[in-house]
Tab-separated table of C-alpha atoms in Angstrom:
chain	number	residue	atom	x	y	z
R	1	UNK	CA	-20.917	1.760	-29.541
R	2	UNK	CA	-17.061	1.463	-28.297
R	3	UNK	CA	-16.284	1.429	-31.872
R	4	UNK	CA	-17.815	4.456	-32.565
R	5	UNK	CA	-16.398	6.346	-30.347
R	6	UNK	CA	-13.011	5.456	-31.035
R	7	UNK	CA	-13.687	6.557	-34.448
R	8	UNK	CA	-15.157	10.090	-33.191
R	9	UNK	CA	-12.183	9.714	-30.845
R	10	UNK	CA	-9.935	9.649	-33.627
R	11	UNK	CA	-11.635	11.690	-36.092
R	12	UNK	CA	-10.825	14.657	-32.679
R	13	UNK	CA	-7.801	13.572	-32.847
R	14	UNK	CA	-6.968	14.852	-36.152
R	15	UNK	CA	-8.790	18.013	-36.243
R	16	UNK	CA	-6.439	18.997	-33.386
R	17	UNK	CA	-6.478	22.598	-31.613
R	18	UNK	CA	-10.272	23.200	-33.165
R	19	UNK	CA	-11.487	20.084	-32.256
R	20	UNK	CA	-10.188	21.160	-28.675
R	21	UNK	CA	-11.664	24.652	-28.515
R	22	UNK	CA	-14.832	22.928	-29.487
R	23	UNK	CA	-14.417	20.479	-26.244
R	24	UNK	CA	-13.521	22.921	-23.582
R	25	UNK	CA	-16.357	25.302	-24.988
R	26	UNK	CA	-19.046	22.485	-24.253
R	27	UNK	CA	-17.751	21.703	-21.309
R	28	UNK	CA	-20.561	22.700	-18.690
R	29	UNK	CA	-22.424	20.071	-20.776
R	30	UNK	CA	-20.731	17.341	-19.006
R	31	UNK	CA	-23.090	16.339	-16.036
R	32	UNK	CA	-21.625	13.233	-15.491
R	33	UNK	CA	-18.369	11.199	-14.708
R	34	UNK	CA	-18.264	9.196	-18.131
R	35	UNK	CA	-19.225	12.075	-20.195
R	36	UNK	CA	-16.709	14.138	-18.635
R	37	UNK	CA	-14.218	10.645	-19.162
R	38	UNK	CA	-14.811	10.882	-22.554
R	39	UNK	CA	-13.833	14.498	-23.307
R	40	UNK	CA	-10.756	13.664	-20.958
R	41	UNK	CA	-10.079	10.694	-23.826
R	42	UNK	CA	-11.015	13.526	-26.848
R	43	UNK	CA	-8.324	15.851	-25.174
R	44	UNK	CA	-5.748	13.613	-24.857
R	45	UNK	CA	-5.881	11.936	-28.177
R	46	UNK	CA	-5.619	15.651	-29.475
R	47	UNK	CA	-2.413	15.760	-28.024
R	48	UNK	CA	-0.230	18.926	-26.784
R	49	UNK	CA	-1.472	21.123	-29.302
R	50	UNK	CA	-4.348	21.933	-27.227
R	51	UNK	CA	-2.131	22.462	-23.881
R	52	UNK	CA	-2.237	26.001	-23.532
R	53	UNK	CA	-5.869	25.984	-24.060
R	54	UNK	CA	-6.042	23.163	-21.461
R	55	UNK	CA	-4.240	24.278	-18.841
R	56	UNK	CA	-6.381	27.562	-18.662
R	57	UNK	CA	-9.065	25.190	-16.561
R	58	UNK	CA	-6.914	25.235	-13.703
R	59	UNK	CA	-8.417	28.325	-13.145
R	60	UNK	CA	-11.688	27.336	-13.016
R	61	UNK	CA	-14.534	27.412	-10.199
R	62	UNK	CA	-15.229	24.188	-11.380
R	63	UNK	CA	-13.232	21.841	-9.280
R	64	UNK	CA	-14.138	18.359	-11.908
R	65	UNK	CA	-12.953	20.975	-14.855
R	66	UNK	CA	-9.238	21.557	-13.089
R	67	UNK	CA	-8.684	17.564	-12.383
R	68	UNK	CA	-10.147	16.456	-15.602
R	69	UNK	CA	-7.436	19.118	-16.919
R	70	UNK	CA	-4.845	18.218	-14.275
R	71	UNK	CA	-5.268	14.698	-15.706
R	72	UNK	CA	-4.744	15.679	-19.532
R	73	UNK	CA	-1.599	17.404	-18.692
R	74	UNK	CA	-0.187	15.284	-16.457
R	75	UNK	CA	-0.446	12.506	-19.570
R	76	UNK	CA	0.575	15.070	-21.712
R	77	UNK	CA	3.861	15.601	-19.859
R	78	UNK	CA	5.093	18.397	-20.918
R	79	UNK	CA	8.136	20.172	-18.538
R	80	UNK	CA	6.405	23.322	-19.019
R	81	UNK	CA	3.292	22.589	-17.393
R	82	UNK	CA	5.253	22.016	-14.221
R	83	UNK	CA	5.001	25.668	-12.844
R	84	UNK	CA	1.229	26.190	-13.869
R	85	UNK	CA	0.245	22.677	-11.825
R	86	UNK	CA	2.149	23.253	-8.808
R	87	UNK	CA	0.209	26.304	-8.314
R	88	UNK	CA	-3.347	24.314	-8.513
R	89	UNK	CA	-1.948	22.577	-5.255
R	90	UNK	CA	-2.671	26.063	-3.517
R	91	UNK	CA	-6.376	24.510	-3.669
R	92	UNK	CA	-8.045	23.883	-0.353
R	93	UNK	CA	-9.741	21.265	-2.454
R	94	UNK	CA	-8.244	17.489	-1.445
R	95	UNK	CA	-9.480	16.049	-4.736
R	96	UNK	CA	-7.490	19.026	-7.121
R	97	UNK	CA	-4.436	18.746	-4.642
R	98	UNK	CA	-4.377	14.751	-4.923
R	99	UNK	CA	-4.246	15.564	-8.988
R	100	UNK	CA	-2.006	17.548	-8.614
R	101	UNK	CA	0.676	14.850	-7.258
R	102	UNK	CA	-0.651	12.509	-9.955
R	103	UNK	CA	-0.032	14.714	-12.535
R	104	UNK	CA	3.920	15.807	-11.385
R	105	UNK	CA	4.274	12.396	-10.948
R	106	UNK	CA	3.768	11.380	-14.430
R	107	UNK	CA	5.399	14.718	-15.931
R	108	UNK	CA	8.902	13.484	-13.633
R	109	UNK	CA	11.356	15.970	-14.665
R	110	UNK	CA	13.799	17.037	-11.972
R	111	UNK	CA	11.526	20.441	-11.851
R	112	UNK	CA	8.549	18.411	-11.433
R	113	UNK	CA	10.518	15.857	-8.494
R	114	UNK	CA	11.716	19.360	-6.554
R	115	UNK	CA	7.162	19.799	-6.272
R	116	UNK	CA	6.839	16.791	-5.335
R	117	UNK	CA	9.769	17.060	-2.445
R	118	UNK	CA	7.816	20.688	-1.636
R	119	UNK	CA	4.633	18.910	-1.463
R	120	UNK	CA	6.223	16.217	0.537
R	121	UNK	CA	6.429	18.772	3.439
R	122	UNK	CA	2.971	19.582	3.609
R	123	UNK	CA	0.804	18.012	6.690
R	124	UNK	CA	-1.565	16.600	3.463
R	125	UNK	CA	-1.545	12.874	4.000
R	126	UNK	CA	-3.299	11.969	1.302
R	127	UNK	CA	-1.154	13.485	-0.991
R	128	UNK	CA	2.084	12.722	0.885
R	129	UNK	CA	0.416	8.949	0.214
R	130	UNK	CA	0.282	9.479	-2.982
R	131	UNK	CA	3.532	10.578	-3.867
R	132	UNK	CA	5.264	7.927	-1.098
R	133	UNK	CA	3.671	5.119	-3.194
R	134	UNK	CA	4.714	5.853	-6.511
R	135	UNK	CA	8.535	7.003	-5.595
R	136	UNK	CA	8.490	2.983	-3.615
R	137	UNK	CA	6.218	1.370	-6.758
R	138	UNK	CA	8.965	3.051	-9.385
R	139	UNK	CA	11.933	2.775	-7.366
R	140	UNK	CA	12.483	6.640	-7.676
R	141	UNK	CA	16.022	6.982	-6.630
R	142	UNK	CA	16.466	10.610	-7.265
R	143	UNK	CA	14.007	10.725	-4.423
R	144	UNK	CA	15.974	8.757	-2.050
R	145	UNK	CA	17.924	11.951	0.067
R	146	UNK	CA	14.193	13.544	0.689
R	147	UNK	CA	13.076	10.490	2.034
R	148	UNK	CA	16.089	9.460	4.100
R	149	UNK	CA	15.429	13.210	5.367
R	150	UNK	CA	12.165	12.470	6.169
R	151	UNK	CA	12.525	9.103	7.843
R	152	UNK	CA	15.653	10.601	10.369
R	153	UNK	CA	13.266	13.573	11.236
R	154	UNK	CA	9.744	12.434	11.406
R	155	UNK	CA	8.689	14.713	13.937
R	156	UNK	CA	9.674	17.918	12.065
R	157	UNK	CA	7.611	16.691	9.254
R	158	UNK	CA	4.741	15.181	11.574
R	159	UNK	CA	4.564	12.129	10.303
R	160	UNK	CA	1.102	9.982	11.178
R	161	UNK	CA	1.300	6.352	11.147
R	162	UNK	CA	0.571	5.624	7.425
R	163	UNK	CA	2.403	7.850	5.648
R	164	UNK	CA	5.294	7.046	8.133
R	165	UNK	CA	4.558	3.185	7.085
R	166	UNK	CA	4.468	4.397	3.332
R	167	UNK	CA	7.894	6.359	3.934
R	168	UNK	CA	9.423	2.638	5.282
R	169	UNK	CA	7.844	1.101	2.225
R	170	UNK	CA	9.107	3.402	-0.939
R	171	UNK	CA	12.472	3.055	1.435
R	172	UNK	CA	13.023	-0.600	1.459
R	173	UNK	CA	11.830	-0.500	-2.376
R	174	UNK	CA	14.550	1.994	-2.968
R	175	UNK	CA	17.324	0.132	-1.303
R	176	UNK	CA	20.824	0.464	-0.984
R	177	UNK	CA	23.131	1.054	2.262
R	178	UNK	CA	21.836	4.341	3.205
R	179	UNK	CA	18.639	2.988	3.699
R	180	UNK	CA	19.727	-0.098	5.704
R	181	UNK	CA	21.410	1.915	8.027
R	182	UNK	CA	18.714	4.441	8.983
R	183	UNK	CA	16.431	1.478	9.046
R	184	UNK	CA	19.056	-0.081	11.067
R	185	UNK	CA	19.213	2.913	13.109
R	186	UNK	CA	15.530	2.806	13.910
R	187	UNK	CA	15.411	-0.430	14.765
R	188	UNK	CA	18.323	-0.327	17.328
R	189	UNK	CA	16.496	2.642	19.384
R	190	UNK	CA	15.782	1.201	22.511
R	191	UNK	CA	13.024	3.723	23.241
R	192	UNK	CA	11.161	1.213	20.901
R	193	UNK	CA	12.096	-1.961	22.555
R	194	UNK	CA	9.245	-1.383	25.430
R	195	UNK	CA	6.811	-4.119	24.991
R	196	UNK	CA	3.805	-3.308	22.567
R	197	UNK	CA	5.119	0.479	22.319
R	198	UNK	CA	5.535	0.969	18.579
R	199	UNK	CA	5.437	-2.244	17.445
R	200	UNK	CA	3.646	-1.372	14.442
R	201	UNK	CA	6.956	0.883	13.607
R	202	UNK	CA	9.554	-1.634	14.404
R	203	UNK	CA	7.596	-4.150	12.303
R	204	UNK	CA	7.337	-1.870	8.748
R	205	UNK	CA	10.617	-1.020	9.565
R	206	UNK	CA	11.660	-4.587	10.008
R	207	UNK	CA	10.025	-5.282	6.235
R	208	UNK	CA	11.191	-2.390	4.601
R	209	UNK	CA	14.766	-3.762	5.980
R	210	UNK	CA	14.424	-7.111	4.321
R	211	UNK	CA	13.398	-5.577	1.585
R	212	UNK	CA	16.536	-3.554	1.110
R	213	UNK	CA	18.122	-6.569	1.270
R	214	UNK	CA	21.443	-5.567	2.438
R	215	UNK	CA	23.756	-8.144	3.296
R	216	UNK	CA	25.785	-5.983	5.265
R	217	UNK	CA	22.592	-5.377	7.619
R	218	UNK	CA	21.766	-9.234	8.115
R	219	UNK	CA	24.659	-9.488	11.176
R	220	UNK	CA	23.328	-5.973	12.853
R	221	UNK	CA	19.780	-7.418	12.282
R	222	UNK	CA	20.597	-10.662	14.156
R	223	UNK	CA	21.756	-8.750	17.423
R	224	UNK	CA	18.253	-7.195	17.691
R	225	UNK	CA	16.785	-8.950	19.895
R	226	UNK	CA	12.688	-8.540	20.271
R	227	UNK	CA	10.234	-9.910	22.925
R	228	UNK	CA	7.510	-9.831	20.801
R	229	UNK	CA	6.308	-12.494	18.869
R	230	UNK	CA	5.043	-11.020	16.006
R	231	UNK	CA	8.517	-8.931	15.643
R	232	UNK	CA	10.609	-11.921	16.132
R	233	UNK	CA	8.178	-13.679	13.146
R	234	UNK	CA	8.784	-10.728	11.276
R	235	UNK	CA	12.573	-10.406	12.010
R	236	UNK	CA	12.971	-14.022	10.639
R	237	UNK	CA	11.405	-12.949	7.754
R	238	UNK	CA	13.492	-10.120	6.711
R	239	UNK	CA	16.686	-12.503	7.344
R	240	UNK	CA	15.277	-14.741	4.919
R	241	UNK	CA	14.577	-12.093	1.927
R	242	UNK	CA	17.899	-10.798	3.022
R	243	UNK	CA	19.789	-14.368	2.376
R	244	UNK	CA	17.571	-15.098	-0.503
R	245	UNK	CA	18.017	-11.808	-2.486
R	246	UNK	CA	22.225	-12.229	-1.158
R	247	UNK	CA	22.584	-16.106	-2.394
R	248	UNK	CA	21.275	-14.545	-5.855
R	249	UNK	CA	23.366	-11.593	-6.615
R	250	UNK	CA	26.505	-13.812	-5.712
R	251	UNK	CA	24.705	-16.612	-8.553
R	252	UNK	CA	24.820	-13.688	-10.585
């Protein structure tokens, strides 16, 4: 059965733009999730041809129509689509919204990044999660002055806990000095030093830091000075990463 649809998959494939007009037109046939994963498959394998015709689900009712084609043109990739699924993030629908990030993120032209940093600034944590975990998974650099933004002024963007954990995360991926030194910076308030009063903070903040794996911010790390155990645990461990990831770019 797999076989054959590859085959039909392929067969698609080649009719191109028909073969997509016939899809989209039998679309409120799709009652469920692996039907609808299949046409998703069909579309792709069609390729941009069918775009235009694609993207004119994002104006659907149907909100499974607008993220199957969210999907398709965020694999596409295509700079031009950038404009068209930005706007579907208007949607008071999470799911279509969440897409929406997914699809940018893929797409990852500097039109697509300046979105994401828009979206960024929403109060939608899901899809501030999503976009904070790809930027740390691919090291996304271009993203790094949004994020240092974000991490010196996290009550102007009301941050909650786990996207500000996510933020420390994709920052300690990231790397690099201007990242050790905000971390350092949030480390060294001594607002945060009370015992048990954001220790969940000082201890992403203390990973994300040996992560970074600065050198330079191994001495300022060693005058911190915590009272809790689990900090001082973590502390140790950031030192190590931070000698470890030192001892090999000098091998190097």
């Amino acid at each position: 059965q797999d076989e054959e649809i590859e085959s039909l998959l392929g067969i698609l494939a080649i009719l191109g733009l028909p073969a997509a007009e016939a899809i989209l037109s039998r679309l409120g046939y799709a009652k469920d999730a692996y039907v609808r994963n299949l046409l998703e498959q069909a579309l792709y394998r069609i390729g941009t041809a069918g775009a235009s015709r694609v993207q004119q689900l994002l104006s659907s009712d149907n909100p499974d129509w607008v993220c199957l084609a969210l999907r398709v043109l965020g694999r596409y990739r295509l700079p031009e689509s950038v404009e068209a699924v930005r706007a579907a993030a208007n949607s008071k629908d999470p799911a279509i919204r969440t897409e929406c990030a997914k699809a940018l993120l893929k797409i990852r032209t500097a039109a697509a990044l300046d979105q994401l940093y828009d979206l960024l600034t929403e109060r939608d944590e899901d899809v501030r999660a999503v976009i904070l975990k790809a930027f740390g998974h691919s090291r996304e650099v271009r993203a790094l002055p949004v994020l240092l933004n974000m991490a010196k002024s996290q009550k102007e963007f009301g941050l909650e806990p786990r996207t500000r954990d996510l933020l420390f995360q994709a920052l300690g991926r990231i790397g690099g000095p201007e990242v050790c030194e905000v971390l350092l910076g949030i480390l060294q308030e001594r607002r945060l030093w009370r015992p048990r009063h954001d220790e969940d903070t000082l201890a992403v903040a203390l990973e994300a830091l040996g992560e970074a794996a600065a050198a330079t911010g191994a001495g300022a790390l060693l005058g911190l000075d915590f009272k809790s155990e689990r900090l001082q645990r973590v502390k140790a461990d950031a030192l190590a990463r931070i000698e470890r990831r030192s001892a090999v770019e000098k091998s190097a």
